[in-house]
XYZ file of N, CA, C and O in Angstrom:
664
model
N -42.937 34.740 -14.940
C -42.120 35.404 -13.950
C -41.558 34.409 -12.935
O -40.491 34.798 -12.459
N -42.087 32.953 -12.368
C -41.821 32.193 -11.209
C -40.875 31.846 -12.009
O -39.764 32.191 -11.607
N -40.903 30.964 -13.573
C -40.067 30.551 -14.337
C -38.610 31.006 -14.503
O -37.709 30.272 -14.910
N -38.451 32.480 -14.096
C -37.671 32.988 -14.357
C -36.725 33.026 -12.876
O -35.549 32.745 -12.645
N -37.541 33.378 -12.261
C -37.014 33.260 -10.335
C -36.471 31.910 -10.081
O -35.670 31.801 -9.153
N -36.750 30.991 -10.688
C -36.454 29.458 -10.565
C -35.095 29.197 -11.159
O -34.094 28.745 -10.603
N -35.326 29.687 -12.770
C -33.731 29.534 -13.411
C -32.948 30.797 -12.418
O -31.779 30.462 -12.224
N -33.184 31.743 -11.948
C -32.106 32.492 -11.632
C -31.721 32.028 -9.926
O -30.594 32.212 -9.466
N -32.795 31.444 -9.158
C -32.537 30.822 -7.961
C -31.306 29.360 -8.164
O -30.528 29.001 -7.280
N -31.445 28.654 -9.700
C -30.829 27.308 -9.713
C -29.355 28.102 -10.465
O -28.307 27.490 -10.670
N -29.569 29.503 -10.781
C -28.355 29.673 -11.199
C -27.177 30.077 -10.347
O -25.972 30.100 -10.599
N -27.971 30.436 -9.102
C -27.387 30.766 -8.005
C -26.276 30.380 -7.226
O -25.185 30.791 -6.831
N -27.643 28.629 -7.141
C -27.425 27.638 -6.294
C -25.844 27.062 -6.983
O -24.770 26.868 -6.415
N -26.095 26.961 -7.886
C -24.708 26.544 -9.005
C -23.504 27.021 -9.263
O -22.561 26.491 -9.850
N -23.616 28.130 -8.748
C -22.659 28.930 -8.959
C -21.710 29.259 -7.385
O -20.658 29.895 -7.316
N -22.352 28.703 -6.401
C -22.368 28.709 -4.950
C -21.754 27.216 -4.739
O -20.881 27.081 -3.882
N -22.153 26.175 -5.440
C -21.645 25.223 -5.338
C -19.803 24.757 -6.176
O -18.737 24.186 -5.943
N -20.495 25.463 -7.128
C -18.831 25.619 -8.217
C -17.900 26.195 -7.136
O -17.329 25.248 -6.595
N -17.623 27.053 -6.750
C -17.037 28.013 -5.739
C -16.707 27.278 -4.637
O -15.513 27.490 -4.428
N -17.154 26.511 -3.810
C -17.321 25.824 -2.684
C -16.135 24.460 -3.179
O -15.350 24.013 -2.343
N -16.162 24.041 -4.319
C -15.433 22.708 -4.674
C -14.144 23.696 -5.467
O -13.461 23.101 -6.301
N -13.907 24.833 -5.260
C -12.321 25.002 -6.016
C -11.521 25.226 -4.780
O -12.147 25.852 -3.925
N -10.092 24.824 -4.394
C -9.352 24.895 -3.927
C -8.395 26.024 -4.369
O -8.189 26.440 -5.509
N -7.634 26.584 -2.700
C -7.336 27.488 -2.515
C -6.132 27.411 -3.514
O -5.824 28.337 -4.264
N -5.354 25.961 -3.429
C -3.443 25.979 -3.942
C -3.091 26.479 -2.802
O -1.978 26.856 -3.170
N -3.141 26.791 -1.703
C -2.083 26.930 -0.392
C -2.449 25.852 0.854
O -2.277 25.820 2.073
N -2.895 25.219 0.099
C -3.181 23.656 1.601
C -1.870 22.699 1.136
O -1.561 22.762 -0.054
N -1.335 22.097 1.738
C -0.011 21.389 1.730
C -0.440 19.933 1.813
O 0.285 19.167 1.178
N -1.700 19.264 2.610
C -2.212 18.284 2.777
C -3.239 17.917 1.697
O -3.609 18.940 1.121
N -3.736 16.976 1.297
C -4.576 16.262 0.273
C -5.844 16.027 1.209
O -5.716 16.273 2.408
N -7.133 15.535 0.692
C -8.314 14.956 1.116
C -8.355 13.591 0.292
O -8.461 13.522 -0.932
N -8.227 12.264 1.381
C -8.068 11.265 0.418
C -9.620 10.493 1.062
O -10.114 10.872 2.123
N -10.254 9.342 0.180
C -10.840 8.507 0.699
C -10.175 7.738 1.388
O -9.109 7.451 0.843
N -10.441 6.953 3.021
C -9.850 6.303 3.138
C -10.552 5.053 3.910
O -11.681 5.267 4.351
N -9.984 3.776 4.110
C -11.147 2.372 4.336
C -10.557 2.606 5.751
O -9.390 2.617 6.143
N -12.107 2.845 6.594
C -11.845 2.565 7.875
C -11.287 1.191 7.968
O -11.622 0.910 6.817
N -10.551 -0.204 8.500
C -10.129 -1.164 9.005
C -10.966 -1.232 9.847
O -11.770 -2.061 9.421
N -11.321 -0.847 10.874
C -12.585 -1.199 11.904
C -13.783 -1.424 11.810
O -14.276 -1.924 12.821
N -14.524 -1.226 10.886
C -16.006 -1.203 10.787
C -16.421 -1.138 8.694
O -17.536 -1.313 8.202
N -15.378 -0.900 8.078
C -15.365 -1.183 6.549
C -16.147 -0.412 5.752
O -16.836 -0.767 4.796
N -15.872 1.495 6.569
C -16.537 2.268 6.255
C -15.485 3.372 5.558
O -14.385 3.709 5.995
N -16.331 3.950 4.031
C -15.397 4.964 3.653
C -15.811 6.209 4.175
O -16.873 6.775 4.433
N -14.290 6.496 4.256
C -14.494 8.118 4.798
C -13.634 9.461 4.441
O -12.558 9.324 3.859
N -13.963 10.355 4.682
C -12.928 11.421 4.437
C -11.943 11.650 5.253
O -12.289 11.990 6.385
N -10.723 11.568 5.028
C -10.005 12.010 6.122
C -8.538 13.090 5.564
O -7.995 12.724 4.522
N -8.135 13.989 6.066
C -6.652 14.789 5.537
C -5.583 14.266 6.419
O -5.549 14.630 7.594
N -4.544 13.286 5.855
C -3.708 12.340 6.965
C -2.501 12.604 5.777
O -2.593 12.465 4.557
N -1.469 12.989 6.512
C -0.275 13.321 5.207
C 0.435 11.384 5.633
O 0.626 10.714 6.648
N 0.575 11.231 4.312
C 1.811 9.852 3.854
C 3.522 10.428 3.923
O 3.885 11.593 3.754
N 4.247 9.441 4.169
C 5.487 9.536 3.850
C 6.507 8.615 2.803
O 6.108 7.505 2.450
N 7.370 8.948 2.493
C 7.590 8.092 1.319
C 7.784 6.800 1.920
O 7.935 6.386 3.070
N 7.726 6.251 0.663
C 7.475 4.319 1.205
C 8.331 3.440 -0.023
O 8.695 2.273 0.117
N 8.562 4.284 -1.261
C 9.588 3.905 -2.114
C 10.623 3.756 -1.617
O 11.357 4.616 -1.130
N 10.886 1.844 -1.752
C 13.011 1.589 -1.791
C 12.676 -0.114 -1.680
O 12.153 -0.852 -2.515
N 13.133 -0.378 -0.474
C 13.580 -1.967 -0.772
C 13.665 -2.197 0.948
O 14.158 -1.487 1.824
N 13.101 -3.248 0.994
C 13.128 -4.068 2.144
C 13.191 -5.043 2.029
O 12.818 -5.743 1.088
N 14.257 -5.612 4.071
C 14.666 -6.976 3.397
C 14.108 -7.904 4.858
O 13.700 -7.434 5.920
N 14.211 -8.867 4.595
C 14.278 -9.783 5.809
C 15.423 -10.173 6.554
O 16.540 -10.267 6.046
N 15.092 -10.473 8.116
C 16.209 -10.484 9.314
C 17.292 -11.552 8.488
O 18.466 -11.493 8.853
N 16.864 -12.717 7.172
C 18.423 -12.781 7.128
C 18.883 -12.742 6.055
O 19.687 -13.530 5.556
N 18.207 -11.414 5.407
C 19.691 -10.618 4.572
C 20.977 -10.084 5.076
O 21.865 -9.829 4.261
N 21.249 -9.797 6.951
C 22.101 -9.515 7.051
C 23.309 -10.845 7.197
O 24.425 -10.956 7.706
N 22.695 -11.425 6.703
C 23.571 -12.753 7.249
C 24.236 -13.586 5.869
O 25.102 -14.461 5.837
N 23.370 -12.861 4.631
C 23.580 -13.509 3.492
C 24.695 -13.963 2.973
O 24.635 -14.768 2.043
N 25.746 -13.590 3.409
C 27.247 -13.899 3.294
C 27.365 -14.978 3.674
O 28.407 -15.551 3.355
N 26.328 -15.743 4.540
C 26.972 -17.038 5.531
C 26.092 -17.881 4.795
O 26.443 -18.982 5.219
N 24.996 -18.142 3.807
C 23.934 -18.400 3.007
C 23.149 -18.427 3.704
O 22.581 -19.515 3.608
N 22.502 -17.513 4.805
C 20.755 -17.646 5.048
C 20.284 -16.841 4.010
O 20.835 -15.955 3.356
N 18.797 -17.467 3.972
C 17.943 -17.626 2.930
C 17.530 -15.594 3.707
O 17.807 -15.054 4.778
N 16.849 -15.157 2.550
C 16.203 -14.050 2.682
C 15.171 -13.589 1.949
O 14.796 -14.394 1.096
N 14.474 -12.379 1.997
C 13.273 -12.257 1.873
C 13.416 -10.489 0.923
O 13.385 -9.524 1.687
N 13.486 -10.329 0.173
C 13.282 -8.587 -0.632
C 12.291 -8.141 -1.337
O 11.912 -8.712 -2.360
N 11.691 -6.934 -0.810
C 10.161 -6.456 -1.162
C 10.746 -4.994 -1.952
O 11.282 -4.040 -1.388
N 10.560 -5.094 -2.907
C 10.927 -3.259 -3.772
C 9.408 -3.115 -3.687
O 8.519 -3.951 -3.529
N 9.392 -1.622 -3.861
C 8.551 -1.196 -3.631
C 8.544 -0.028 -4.497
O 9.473 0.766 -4.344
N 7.692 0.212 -5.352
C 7.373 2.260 -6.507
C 6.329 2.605 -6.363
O 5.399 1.835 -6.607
N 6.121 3.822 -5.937
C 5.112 4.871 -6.079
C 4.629 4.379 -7.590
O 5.541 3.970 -8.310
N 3.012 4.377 -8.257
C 2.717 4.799 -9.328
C 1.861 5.857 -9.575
O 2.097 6.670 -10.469
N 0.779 5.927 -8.781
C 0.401 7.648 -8.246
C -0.122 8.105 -7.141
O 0.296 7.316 -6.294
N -0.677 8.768 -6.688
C -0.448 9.578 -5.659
C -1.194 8.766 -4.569
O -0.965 9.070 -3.398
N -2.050 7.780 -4.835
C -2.380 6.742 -4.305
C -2.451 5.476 -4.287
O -3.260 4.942 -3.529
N -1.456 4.557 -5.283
C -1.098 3.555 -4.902
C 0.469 3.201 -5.457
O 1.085 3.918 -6.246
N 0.858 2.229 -5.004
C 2.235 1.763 -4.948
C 2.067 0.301 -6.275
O 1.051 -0.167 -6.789
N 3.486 -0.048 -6.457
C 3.746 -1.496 -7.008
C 4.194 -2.039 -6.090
O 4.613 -1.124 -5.381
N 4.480 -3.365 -5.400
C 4.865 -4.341 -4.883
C 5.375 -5.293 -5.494
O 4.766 -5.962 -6.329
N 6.788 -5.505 -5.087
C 7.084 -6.636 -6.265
C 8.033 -7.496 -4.930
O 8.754 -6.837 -4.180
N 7.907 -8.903 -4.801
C 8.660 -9.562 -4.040
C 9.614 -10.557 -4.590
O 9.345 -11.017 -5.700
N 10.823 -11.011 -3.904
C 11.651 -11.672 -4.433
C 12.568 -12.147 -3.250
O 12.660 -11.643 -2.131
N 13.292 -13.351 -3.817
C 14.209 -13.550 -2.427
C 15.677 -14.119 -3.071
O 15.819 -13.989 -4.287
N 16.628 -14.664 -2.388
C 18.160 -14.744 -2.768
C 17.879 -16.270 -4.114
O 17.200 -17.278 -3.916
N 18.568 -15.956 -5.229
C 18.466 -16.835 -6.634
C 19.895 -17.391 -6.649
O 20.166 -18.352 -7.369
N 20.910 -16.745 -5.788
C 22.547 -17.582 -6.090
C 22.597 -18.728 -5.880
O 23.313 -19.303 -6.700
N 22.047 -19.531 -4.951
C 22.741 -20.350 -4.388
C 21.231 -21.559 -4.358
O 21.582 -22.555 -4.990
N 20.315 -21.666 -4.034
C 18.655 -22.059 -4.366
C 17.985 -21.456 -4.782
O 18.084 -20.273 -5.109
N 16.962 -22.322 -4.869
C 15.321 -21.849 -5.556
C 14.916 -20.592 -4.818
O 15.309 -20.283 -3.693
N 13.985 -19.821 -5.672
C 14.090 -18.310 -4.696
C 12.623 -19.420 -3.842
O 11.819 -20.248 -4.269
N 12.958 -18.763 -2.379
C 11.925 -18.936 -1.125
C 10.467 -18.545 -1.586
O 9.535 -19.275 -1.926
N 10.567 -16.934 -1.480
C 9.390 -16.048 -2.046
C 9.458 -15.736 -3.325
O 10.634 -15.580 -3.656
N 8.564 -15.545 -4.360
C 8.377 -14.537 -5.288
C 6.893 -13.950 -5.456
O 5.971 -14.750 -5.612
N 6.731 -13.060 -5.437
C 5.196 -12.297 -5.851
C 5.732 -11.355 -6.929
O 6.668 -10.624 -6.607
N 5.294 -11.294 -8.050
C 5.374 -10.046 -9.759
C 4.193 -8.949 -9.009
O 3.112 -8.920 -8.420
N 5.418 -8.025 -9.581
C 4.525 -6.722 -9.143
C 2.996 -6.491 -8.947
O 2.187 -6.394 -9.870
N 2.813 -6.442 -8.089
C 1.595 -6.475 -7.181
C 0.872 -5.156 -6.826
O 1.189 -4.665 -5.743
N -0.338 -4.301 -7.800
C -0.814 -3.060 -6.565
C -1.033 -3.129 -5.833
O -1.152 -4.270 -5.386
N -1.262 -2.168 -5.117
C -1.781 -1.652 -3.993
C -2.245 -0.225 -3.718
O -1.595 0.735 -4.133
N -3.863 -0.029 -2.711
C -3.891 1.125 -3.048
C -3.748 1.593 -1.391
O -3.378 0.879 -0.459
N -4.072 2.702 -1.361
C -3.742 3.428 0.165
C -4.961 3.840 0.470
O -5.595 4.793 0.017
N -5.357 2.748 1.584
C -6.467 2.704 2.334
C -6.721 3.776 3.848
O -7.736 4.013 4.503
N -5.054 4.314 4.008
C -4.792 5.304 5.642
C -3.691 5.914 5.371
O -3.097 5.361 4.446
N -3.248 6.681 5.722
C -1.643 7.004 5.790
C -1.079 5.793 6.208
O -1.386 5.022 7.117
N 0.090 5.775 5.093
C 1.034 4.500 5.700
C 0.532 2.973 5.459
O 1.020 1.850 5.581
N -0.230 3.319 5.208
C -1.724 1.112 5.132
C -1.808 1.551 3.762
O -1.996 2.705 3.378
N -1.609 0.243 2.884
C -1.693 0.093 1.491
C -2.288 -1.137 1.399
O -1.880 -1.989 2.188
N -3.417 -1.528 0.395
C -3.865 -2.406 0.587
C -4.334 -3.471 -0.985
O -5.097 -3.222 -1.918
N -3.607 -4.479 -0.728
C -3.408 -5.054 -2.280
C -4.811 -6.320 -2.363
O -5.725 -6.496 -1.558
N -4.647 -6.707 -3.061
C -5.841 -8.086 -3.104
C -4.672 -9.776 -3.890
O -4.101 -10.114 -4.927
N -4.887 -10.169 -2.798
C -3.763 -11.517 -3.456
C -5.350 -12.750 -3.069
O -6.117 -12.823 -2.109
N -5.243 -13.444 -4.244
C -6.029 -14.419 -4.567
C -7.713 -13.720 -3.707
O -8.287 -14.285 -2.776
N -8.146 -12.448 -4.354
C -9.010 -12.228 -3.878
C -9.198 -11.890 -2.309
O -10.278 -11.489 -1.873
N -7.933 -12.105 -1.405
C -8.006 -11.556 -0.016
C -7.621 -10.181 0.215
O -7.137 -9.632 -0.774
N -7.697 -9.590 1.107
C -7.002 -8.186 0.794
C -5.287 -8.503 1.791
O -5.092 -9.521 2.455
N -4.824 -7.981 1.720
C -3.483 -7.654 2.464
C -3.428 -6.826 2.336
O -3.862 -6.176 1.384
N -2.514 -6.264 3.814
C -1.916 -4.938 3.930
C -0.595 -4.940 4.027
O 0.152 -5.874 4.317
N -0.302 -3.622 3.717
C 0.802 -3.412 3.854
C 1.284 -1.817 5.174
O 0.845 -0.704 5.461
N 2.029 -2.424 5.433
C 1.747 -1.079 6.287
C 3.538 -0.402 7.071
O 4.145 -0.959 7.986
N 3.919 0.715 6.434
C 4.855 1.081 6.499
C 5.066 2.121 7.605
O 4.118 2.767 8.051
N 6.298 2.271 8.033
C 7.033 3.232 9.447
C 8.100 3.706 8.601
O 8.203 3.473 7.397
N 8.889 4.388 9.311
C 9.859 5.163 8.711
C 11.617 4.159 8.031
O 12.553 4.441 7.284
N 11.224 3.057 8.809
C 12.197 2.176 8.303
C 11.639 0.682 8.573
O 12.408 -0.129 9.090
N 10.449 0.334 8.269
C 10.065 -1.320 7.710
C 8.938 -1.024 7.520
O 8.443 0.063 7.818
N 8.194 -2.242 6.834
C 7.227 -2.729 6.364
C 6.877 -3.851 6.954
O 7.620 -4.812 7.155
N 5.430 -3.727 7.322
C 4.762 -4.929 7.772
C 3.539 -5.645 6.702
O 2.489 -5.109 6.348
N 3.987 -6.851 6.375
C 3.049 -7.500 5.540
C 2.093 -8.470 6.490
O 2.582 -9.310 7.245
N 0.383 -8.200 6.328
C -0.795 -9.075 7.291
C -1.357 -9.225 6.292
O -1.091 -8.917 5.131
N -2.640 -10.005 7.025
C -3.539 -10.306 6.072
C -4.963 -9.008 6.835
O -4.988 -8.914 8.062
N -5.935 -8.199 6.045
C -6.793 -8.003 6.729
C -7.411 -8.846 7.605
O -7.660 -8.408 8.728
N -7.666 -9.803 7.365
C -8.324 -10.912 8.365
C -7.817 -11.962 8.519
O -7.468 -12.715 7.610
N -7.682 -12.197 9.959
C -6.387 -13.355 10.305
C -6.234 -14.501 9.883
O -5.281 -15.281 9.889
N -8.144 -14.583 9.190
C -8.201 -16.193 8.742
C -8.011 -16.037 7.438
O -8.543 -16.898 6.737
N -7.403 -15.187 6.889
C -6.547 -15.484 5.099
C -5.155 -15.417 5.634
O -4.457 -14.628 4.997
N -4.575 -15.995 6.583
C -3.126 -15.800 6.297
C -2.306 -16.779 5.715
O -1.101 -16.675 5.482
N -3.289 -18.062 5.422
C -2.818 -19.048 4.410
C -2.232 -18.577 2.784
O -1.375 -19.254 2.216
N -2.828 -17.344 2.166
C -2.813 -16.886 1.469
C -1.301 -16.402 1.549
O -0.806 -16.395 0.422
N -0.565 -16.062 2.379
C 0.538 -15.305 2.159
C 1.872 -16.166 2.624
O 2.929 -15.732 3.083
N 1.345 -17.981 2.265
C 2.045 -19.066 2.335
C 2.266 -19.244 0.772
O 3.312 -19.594 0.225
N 0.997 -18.913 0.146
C 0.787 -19.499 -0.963
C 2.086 -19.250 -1.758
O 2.275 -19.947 -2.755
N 3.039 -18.278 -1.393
C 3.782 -17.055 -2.818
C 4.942 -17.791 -2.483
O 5.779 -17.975 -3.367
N 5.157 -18.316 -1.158
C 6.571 -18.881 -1.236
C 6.349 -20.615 -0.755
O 5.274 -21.122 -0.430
N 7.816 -21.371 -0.831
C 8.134 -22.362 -0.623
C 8.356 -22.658 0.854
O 8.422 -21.826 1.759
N 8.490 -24.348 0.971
C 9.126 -24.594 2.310
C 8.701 -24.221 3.730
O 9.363 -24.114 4.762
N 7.052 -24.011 3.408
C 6.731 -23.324 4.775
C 6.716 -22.156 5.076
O 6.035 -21.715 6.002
N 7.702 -21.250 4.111
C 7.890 -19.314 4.645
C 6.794 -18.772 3.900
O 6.251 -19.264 2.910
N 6.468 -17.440 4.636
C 5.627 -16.743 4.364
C 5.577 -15.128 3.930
O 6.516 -14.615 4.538
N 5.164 -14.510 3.457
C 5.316 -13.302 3.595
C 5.084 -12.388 4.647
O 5.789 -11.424 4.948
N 4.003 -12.781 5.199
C 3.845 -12.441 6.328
C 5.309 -11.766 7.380
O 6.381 -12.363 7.281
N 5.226 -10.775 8.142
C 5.849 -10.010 8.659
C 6.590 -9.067 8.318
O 6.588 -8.605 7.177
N 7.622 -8.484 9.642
C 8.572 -7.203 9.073
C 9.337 -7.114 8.014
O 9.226 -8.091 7.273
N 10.050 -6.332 7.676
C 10.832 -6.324 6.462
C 11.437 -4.643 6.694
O 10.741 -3.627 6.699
N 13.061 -4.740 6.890
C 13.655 -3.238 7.361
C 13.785 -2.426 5.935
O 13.951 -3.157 4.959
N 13.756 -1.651 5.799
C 14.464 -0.344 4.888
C 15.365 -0.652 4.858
O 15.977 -0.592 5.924
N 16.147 -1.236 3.552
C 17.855 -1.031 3.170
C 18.027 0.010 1.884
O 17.130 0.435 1.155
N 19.501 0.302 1.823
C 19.707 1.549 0.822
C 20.249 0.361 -0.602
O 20.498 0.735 -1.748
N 20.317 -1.098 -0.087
C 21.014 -1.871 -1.005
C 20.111 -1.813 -2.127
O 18.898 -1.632 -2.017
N 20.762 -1.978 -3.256
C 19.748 -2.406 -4.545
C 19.832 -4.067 -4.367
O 20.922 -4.633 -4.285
N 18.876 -4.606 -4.330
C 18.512 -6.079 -4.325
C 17.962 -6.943 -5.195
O 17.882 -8.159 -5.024
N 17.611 -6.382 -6.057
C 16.895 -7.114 -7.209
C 17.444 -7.279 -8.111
O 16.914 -7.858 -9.059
């Protein structure tokens, strides 16, 4: 008889738990893991993203007509939590500055994407019109010398253009 109170108490419990993990379909927001940056703790959090697919360029793509050198980051969704990264810079006229081959990244916050280049992490971290490329920790920012020539870096802004650049 306890035997029996036991399977029907664990059938309970199971059936209470199944129920508890199905979703309604009328929440509009996701539950993602996400890497605290402050203390390097995972956590739960519901933080809506905005799109981050297109192309960014550096302050002198607008100038490219006159030959300053420039800087272009495309960027694709591949699923619902991470992106490709692919970098490149002007090939007409010199050696390209930057290049990085498509690069993941996953999404560590709303908006913070976070890739691993030579084992460091970088972020990426997007607004409604640029991208900011860091290093998580200030002392890998040698790392984001490594991808280009001549001293430039990846490191910094990069605006939203509608141009195709690649």
């Amino acid at each position: 008889m306890n035997r029996l109170k036991t399977l029907a108490s664990m059938g309970l419990l199971l059936a209470g738990l199944i129920s508890c993990n199905q979703q309604s379909g009328k929440e509009t927001t996701s539950t993602t893991s996400t890497y605290d940056l402050a203390d390097s703790n995972m956590s739960q959090s519901v933080e809506p993203t905005q799109a981050v697919n297109g192309n960014y360029v550096s302050e002198g793509y607008q100038n490219r007509s006159k030959g300053y050198d420039w800087v272009g980051i495309s960027v694709e969704t591949t699923t619902d939590s991470t992106i490709s990264v692919y970098v490149h810079s002007r090939t007409d006229v010199k050696k390209p500055t930057c290049t990085l081959d498509p690069t993941p990244a996953k999404r560590v916050k709303a908006n913070v994407y976070q890739a691993l280049l030579q084992e460091k992490p970088v972020l990426f971290t997007f607004s409604d019109t640029s991208v900011t490329i860091s290093p998580l920790n200030q002392q890998d920012e040698g790392i984001l010398h490594y991808y280009c020539s001549g001293g430039a870096t990846l490191a910094g802004s990069y605006h939203k253009t509608s141009d195709q650049i690649k």
